[in-house]
């Protein structure tokens, strides 16, 4: 079983829709969870950083962590064409530890 | 906003040659990392560096790889004798302290011919 599983997509949704992106993981030692956005030919850009189970909101983005189910989600409200990118879920066991990434989901927001 | 900068953006090298990839981390950061992403694959950890020494390295990071922080601002990755399979995007990342997440540069695309 892979450590972090993420559907690669592509996922196409109309502008203004709510987007739901998800990852599952197998190792309960993961404690910190991130979502990165990656545009073509660019590096991963940190969007959200969470520790505890529950929801964390930042503008149009909400990160959700369910440690009991080993499941994390990112919701994007009022999606915009500029949100079209690859979204990487990522996690670490300790704060200064190596990041384990999901494969990334390619998202297309259709105008 | 401070950012991690990497040079060059694209490096083309003959197989067997040495290559040095350069990174300038965010200025007050203490933890440094290299990752790579082979086309179509996941971003993979290579090495972490703290307090002037390697903290952890992956099985990818064999004797052909080395890292160095030659001065107070640069962080380099050297590949001594490049192979075709070293072709990838190489990302540098840094973090301020153990409470902070890692921030990434835009990467160096390494092409081995």
Tab-separated table of N, CA, C and O in Angstrom, chain A residues 17-104:
chain	number	residue	atom	x	y	z
A	17	UNK	N	-17.841	26.807	-9.222
A	17	UNK	CA	-18.198	25.576	-8.505
A	17	UNK	C	-17.308	25.389	-7.276
A	17	UNK	O	-16.238	25.991	-7.153
A	18	UNK	N	-17.787	24.533	-6.381
A	18	UNK	CA	-16.961	24.118	-5.240
A	18	UNK	C	-16.150	22.894	-5.670
A	18	UNK	O	-16.687	21.933	-6.206
A	19	UNK	N	-14.843	22.956	-5.391
A	19	UNK	CA	-13.939	21.866	-5.741
A	19	UNK	C	-13.573	21.103	-4.471
A	19	UNK	O	-13.310	21.718	-3.429
A	20	UNK	N	-13.558	19.799	-4.573
A	20	UNK	CA	-13.134	18.942	-3.458
A	20	UNK	C	-11.979	18.066	-3.917
A	20	UNK	O	-12.107	17.318	-4.882
A	21	UNK	N	-10.850	18.182	-3.237
A	21	UNK	CA	-9.659	17.385	-3.537
A	21	UNK	C	-9.329	16.561	-2.303
A	21	UNK	O	-9.448	17.052	-1.174
A	22	UNK	N	-8.894	15.330	-2.522
A	22	UNK	CA	-8.745	14.413	-1.384
A	22	UNK	C	-7.464	13.591	-1.463
A	22	UNK	O	-6.942	13.335	-2.549
A	23	UNK	N	-7.019	13.167	-0.294
A	23	UNK	CA	-5.905	12.224	-0.190
A	23	UNK	C	-6.173	11.272	0.958
A	23	UNK	O	-6.790	11.653	1.961
A	24	UNK	N	-5.683	10.064	0.808
A	24	UNK	CA	-5.664	9.121	1.924
A	24	UNK	C	-4.221	8.750	2.219
A	24	UNK	O	-3.345	8.853	1.346
A	25	UNK	N	-3.983	8.340	3.440
A	25	UNK	CA	-2.635	7.939	3.814
A	25	UNK	C	-2.709	6.718	4.713
A	25	UNK	O	-3.751	6.421	5.298
A	26	UNK	N	-1.589	6.020	4.804
A	26	UNK	CA	-1.611	4.743	5.519
A	26	UNK	C	-0.889	4.798	6.862
A	26	UNK	O	-1.173	3.991	7.747
A	27	UNK	N	0.022	5.741	7.030
A	27	UNK	CA	0.866	5.763	8.222
A	27	UNK	C	0.307	6.727	9.265
A	27	UNK	O	0.301	7.930	9.061
A	28	UNK	N	-0.136	6.202	10.378
A	28	UNK	CA	-0.740	7.040	11.416
A	28	UNK	C	0.287	7.936	12.112
A	28	UNK	O	-0.075	8.783	12.923
A	29	UNK	N	1.569	7.778	11.803
A	29	UNK	CA	2.601	8.636	12.394
A	29	UNK	C	2.620	10.030	11.787
A	29	UNK	O	3.239	10.935	12.344
A	30	UNK	N	1.975	10.210	10.629
A	30	UNK	CA	1.913	11.550	10.050
A	30	UNK	C	1.121	12.467	10.984
A	30	UNK	O	0.034	12.119	11.435
A	31	UNK	N	1.677	13.639	11.244
A	31	UNK	CA	1.064	14.556	12.199
A	31	UNK	C	0.714	15.915	11.590
A	31	UNK	O	-0.159	16.594	12.107
A	32	UNK	N	1.435	16.320	10.554
A	32	UNK	CA	1.245	17.652	9.977
A	32	UNK	C	0.912	17.481	8.502
A	32	UNK	O	1.541	16.694	7.805
A	33	UNK	N	-0.051	18.261	8.051
A	33	UNK	CA	-0.601	18.065	6.721
A	33	UNK	C	-0.610	19.389	5.971
A	33	UNK	O	-0.965	20.428	6.525
A	34	UNK	N	-0.220	19.328	4.712
A	34	UNK	CA	-0.143	20.519	3.886
A	34	UNK	C	-0.834	20.281	2.549
A	34	UNK	O	-0.969	19.140	2.091
A	35	UNK	N	-1.227	21.367	1.953
A	35	UNK	CA	-1.641	21.385	0.556
A	35	UNK	C	-0.770	22.407	-0.158
A	35	UNK	O	-0.632	23.557	0.295
A	36	UNK	N	-0.187	21.959	-1.267
A	36	UNK	CA	0.606	22.831	-2.112
A	36	UNK	C	-0.079	22.936	-3.471
A	36	UNK	O	-0.678	21.978	-3.962
A	37	UNK	N	0.070	24.090	-4.089
A	37	UNK	CA	-0.410	24.303	-5.448
A	37	UNK	C	0.819	24.434	-6.336
A	37	UNK	O	1.786	25.110	-5.987
A	38	UNK	N	0.768	23.799	-7.489
A	38	UNK	CA	1.907	23.852	-8.412
A	38	UNK	C	1.424	24.205	-9.803
A	38	UNK	O	0.681	23.443	-10.435
A	39	UNK	N	1.830	25.372	-10.278
A	39	UNK	CA	1.570	25.760	-11.654
A	39	UNK	C	2.648	25.153	-12.542
A	39	UNK	O	3.740	24.816	-12.073
A	40	UNK	N	2.343	25.053	-13.836
A	40	UNK	CA	3.267	24.458	-14.777
A	40	UNK	C	4.626	25.164	-14.729
A	40	UNK	O	4.695	26.396	-14.735
A	41	UNK	N	5.686	24.406	-14.636
A	41	UNK	CA	7.069	24.899	-14.638
A	41	UNK	C	7.386	25.779	-13.423
A	41	UNK	O	8.286	26.622	-13.471
A	42	UNK	N	6.634	25.588	-12.335
A	42	UNK	CA	6.891	26.328	-11.100
A	42	UNK	C	7.053	25.347	-9.942
A	42	UNK	O	6.729	24.170	-10.058
A	43	UNK	N	7.547	25.853	-8.830
A	43	UNK	CA	7.679	25.023	-7.649
A	43	UNK	C	6.381	24.933	-6.866
A	43	UNK	O	5.457	25.721	-7.082
A	44	UNK	N	6.284	23.972	-5.947
A	44	UNK	CA	5.109	23.877	-5.074
A	44	UNK	C	4.976	25.124	-4.201
A	44	UNK	O	5.949	25.559	-3.582
A	45	UNK	N	3.774	25.656	-4.153
A	45	UNK	CA	3.468	26.867	-3.384
A	45	UNK	C	2.549	26.474	-2.234
A	45	UNK	O	1.474	25.904	-2.449
A	46	UNK	N	2.960	26.766	-1.019
A	46	UNK	CA	2.177	26.361	0.144
A	46	UNK	C	0.838	27.095	0.199
A	46	UNK	O	0.789	28.320	0.131
A	47	UNK	N	-0.245	26.311	0.326
A	47	UNK	CA	-1.586	26.884	0.461
A	47	UNK	C	-2.096	26.781	1.898
A	47	UNK	O	-2.613	27.738	2.448
A	48	UNK	N	-2.000	25.585	2.462
A	48	UNK	CA	-2.578	25.330	3.780
A	48	UNK	C	-1.642	24.424	4.575
A	48	UNK	O	-0.985	23.547	4.008
A	49	UNK	N	-1.623	24.636	5.901
A	49	UNK	CA	-0.766	23.864	6.803
A	49	UNK	C	-1.572	23.593	8.061
A	49	UNK	O	-1.991	24.545	8.738
A	50	UNK	N	-1.835	22.333	8.349
A	50	UNK	CA	-2.687	22.004	9.486
A	50	UNK	C	-2.072	20.901	10.325
A	50	UNK	O	-1.241	20.124	9.836
A	51	UNK	N	-2.497	20.833	11.565
A	51	UNK	CA	-2.009	19.820	12.480
A	51	UNK	C	-3.143	18.939	12.998
A	51	UNK	O	-3.118	17.742	12.867
A	52	UNK	N	-4.132	19.560	13.550
A	52	UNK	CA	-5.146	18.779	14.246
A	52	UNK	C	-6.257	18.334	13.304
A	52	UNK	O	-6.428	18.882	12.216
A	53	UNK	N	-6.998	17.363	13.725
A	53	UNK	CA	-8.191	16.969	12.984
A	53	UNK	C	-9.188	18.121	13.023
A	53	UNK	O	-9.246	18.886	13.982
A	54	UNK	N	-9.969	18.238	11.962
A	54	UNK	CA	-10.946	19.317	11.884
A	54	UNK	C	-10.704	20.167	10.658
A	54	UNK	O	-9.994	19.768	9.741
A	55	UNK	N	-11.309	21.344	10.657
A	55	UNK	CA	-11.251	22.246	9.505
A	55	UNK	C	-10.391	23.460	9.799
A	55	UNK	O	-10.366	23.961	10.922
A	56	UNK	N	-9.716	23.934	8.746
A	56	UNK	CA	-8.996	25.205	8.801
A	56	UNK	C	-9.343	25.980	7.544
A	56	UNK	O	-9.228	25.438	6.438
A	57	UNK	N	-9.762	27.210	7.722
A	57	UNK	CA	-10.216	28.018	6.591
A	57	UNK	C	-9.269	29.176	6.352
A	57	UNK	O	-8.768	29.798	7.295
A	58	UNK	N	-9.039	29.471	5.055
A	58	UNK	CA	-8.236	30.637	4.669
A	58	UNK	C	-8.797	31.162	3.363
A	58	UNK	O	-8.523	30.612	2.300
A	59	UNK	N	-9.610	32.196	3.459
A	59	UNK	CA	-10.238	32.753	2.263
A	59	UNK	C	-11.169	31.743	1.620
A	59	UNK	O	-12.062	31.196	2.265
A	60	UNK	N	-10.924	31.461	0.337
A	60	UNK	CA	-11.782	30.505	-0.387
A	60	UNK	C	-11.379	29.049	-0.150
A	60	UNK	O	-12.027	28.146	-0.646
A	61	UNK	N	-10.314	28.834	0.603
A	61	UNK	CA	-9.783	27.489	0.809
A	61	UNK	C	-10.103	26.975	2.212
A	61	UNK	O	-9.972	27.707	3.195
A	62	UNK	N	-10.517	25.707	2.276
A	62	UNK	CA	-10.720	25.024	3.555
A	62	UNK	C	-10.001	23.689	3.511
A	62	UNK	O	-10.221	22.899	2.593
A	63	UNK	N	-9.139	23.466	4.501
A	63	UNK	CA	-8.462	22.179	4.632
A	63	UNK	C	-9.142	21.397	5.742
A	63	UNK	O	-9.483	21.951	6.792
A	64	UNK	N	-9.333	20.128	5.484
A	64	UNK	CA	-10.005	19.257	6.452
A	64	UNK	C	-9.121	18.038	6.706
A	64	UNK	O	-8.598	17.440	5.759
A	65	UNK	N	-8.972	17.687	7.966
A	65	UNK	CA	-8.166	16.536	8.339
A	65	UNK	C	-9.013	15.607	9.201
A	65	UNK	O	-9.626	16.061	10.173
A	66	UNK	N	-9.017	14.330	8.859
A	66	UNK	CA	-9.676	13.314	9.678
A	66	UNK	C	-8.625	12.238	9.971
A	66	UNK	O	-8.417	11.331	9.175
A	67	UNK	N	-7.967	12.370	11.110
A	67	UNK	CA	-6.881	11.439	11.434
A	67	UNK	C	-7.403	10.039	11.699
A	67	UNK	O	-6.714	9.054	11.447
A	68	UNK	N	-8.617	9.926	12.193
A	68	UNK	CA	-9.143	8.586	12.496
A	68	UNK	C	-9.355	7.785	11.209
A	68	UNK	O	-9.165	6.576	11.183
A	69	UNK	N	-9.723	8.483	10.130
A	69	UNK	CA	-9.923	7.824	8.836
A	69	UNK	C	-8.705	7.921	7.942
A	69	UNK	O	-8.699	7.365	6.838
A	70	UNK	N	-7.690	8.670	8.375
A	70	UNK	CA	-6.475	8.907	7.573
A	70	UNK	C	-6.859	9.500	6.211
A	70	UNK	O	-6.511	8.963	5.144
A	71	UNK	N	-7.546	10.612	6.286
A	71	UNK	CA	-8.151	11.207	5.093
A	71	UNK	C	-8.040	12.718	5.236
A	71	UNK	O	-8.402	13.275	6.269
A	72	UNK	N	-7.519	13.380	4.180
A	72	UNK	CA	-7.482	14.838	4.194
A	72	UNK	C	-8.121	15.378	2.928
A	72	UNK	O	-8.117	14.707	1.884
A	73	UNK	N	-8.676	16.574	3.042
A	73	UNK	CA	-9.378	17.187	1.915
A	73	UNK	C	-9.012	18.654	1.815
A	73	UNK	O	-8.663	19.291	2.819
A	74	UNK	N	-9.144	19.172	0.605
A	74	UNK	CA	-9.041	20.608	0.357
A	74	UNK	C	-10.280	21.010	-0.439
A	74	UNK	O	-10.574	20.407	-1.476
A	75	UNK	N	-10.993	22.014	0.075
A	75	UNK	CA	-12.153	22.537	-0.623
A	75	UNK	C	-11.832	23.938	-1.139
A	75	UNK	O	-11.232	24.744	-0.410
A	76	UNK	N	-12.211	24.192	-2.370
A	76	UNK	CA	-12.050	25.521	-2.965
A	76	UNK	C	-13.431	26.031	-3.314
A	76	UNK	O	-14.153	25.408	-4.125
A	77	UNK	N	-13.802	27.154	-2.708
A	77	UNK	CA	-15.113	27.765	-2.995
A	77	UNK	C	-14.972	28.782	-4.110
A	77	UNK	O	-13.890	29.360	-4.310
A	78	UNK	N	-16.073	29.007	-4.833
A	78	UNK	CA	-16.081	30.029	-5.879
A	78	UNK	C	-14.848	29.902	-6.770
A	78	UNK	O	-14.054	30.843	-6.923
A	79	UNK	N	-14.648	28.741	-7.338
A	79	UNK	CA	-13.431	28.449	-8.094
A	79	UNK	C	-13.278	29.405	-9.287
A	79	UNK	O	-14.259	29.806	-9.922
A	80	UNK	N	-12.020	29.759	-9.560
A	80	UNK	CA	-11.664	30.700	-10.610
A	80	UNK	C	-10.753	30.019	-11.628
A	80	UNK	O	-10.019	29.093	-11.274
A	81	UNK	N	-10.740	30.487	-12.870
A	81	UNK	CA	-9.799	29.908	-13.855
A	81	UNK	C	-8.345	29.944	-13.368
A	81	UNK	O	-7.560	29.038	-13.681
A	82	UNK	N	-8.002	30.946	-12.557
A	82	UNK	CA	-6.628	31.031	-12.030
A	82	UNK	C	-6.313	29.936	-11.006
A	82	UNK	O	-5.155	29.752	-10.633
A	83	UNK	N	-7.338	29.216	-10.559
A	83	UNK	CA	-7.108	28.076	-9.650
A	83	UNK	C	-6.663	26.831	-10.416
A	83	UNK	O	-6.316	25.815	-9.807
A	84	UNK	N	-6.685	26.894	-11.740
A	84	UNK	CA	-6.252	25.750	-12.553
A	84	UNK	C	-4.771	25.498	-12.309
A	84	UNK	O	-3.923	26.369	-12.565
A	85	UNK	N	-4.472	24.325	-11.783
A	85	UNK	CA	-3.102	23.982	-11.378
A	85	UNK	C	-3.114	22.532	-10.927
A	85	UNK	O	-4.156	21.868	-10.936
A	86	UNK	N	-1.963	22.049	-10.507
A	86	UNK	CA	-1.882	20.739	-9.853
A	86	UNK	C	-1.816	20.964	-8.347
A	86	UNK	O	-1.036	21.805	-7.874
A	87	UNK	N	-2.640	20.243	-7.618
A	87	UNK	CA	-2.702	20.385	-6.160
A	87	UNK	C	-2.079	19.135	-5.528
A	87	UNK	O	-2.506	18.011	-5.798
A	88	UNK	N	-1.081	19.379	-4.692
A	88	UNK	CA	-0.338	18.298	-4.052
A	88	UNK	C	-0.700	18.230	-2.580
A	88	UNK	O	-0.564	19.233	-1.865
A	89	UNK	N	-1.167	17.064	-2.130
A	89	UNK	CA	-1.265	16.900	-0.691
A	89	UNK	C	0.106	16.464	-0.188
A	89	UNK	O	0.891	15.851	-0.920
A	90	UNK	N	0.395	16.795	1.047
A	90	UNK	CA	1.728	16.527	1.589
A	90	UNK	C	1.634	16.357	3.089
A	90	UNK	O	0.763	16.956	3.727
A	91	UNK	N	2.516	15.570	3.641
A	91	UNK	CA	2.466	15.342	5.083
A	91	UNK	C	3.849	15.016	5.635
A	91	UNK	O	4.721	14.543	4.904
A	92	UNK	N	4.015	15.311	6.928
A	92	UNK	CA	5.262	15.025	7.617
A	92	UNK	C	4.938	14.410	8.976
A	92	UNK	O	3.858	14.606	9.526
A	93	UNK	N	5.907	13.663	9.507
A	93	UNK	CA	5.726	13.070	10.827
A	93	UNK	C	6.092	14.067	11.904
A	93	UNK	O	5.412	14.202	12.914
A	94	UNK	N	7.211	14.767	11.684
A	94	UNK	CA	7.634	15.830	12.587
A	94	UNK	C	7.804	17.093	11.760
A	94	UNK	O	8.025	17.044	10.566
A	95	UNK	N	7.749	18.248	12.416
A	95	UNK	CA	7.703	19.526	11.697
A	95	UNK	C	8.919	19.738	10.805
A	95	UNK	O	8.806	20.339	9.757
A	96	UNK	N	10.092	19.272	11.219
A	96	UNK	CA	11.289	19.516	10.425
A	96	UNK	C	11.653	18.316	9.568
A	96	UNK	O	12.783	18.194	9.097
A	97	UNK	N	10.691	17.448	9.373
A	97	UNK	CA	10.942	16.185	8.692
A	97	UNK	C	10.782	16.321	7.184
A	97	UNK	O	10.257	17.322	6.684
A	98	UNK	N	11.206	15.303	6.458
A	98	UNK	CA	10.995	15.258	5.017
A	98	UNK	C	9.500	15.212	4.738
A	98	UNK	O	8.721	14.625	5.493
A	99	UNK	N	9.118	15.833	3.635
A	99	UNK	CA	7.729	15.836	3.214
A	99	UNK	C	7.492	14.606	2.338
A	99	UNK	O	8.290	14.285	1.456
A	100	UNK	N	6.376	13.938	2.573
A	100	UNK	CA	5.900	12.885	1.687
A	100	UNK	C	4.729	13.476	0.905
A	100	UNK	O	3.739	13.935	1.509
A	101	UNK	N	4.857	13.477	-0.407
A	101	UNK	CA	3.855	14.087	-1.276
A	101	UNK	C	2.944	13.039	-1.889
A	101	UNK	O	3.353	11.898	-2.143
A	102	UNK	N	1.697	13.446	-2.157
A	102	UNK	CA	0.860	12.699	-3.072
A	102	UNK	C	1.284	13.011	-4.502
A	102	UNK	O	2.124	13.898	-4.741
A	103	UNK	N	0.715	12.298	-5.436
A	103	UNK	CA	1.123	12.458	-6.828
A	103	UNK	C	0.582	13.752	-7.431
A	103	UNK	O	1.100	14.218	-8.445
A	104	UNK	N	-0.428	14.341	-6.786
A	104	UNK	CA	-0.997	15.583	-7.294
A	104	UNK	C	-2.238	15.348	-8.134
A	104	UNK	O	-2.321	14.356	-8.861
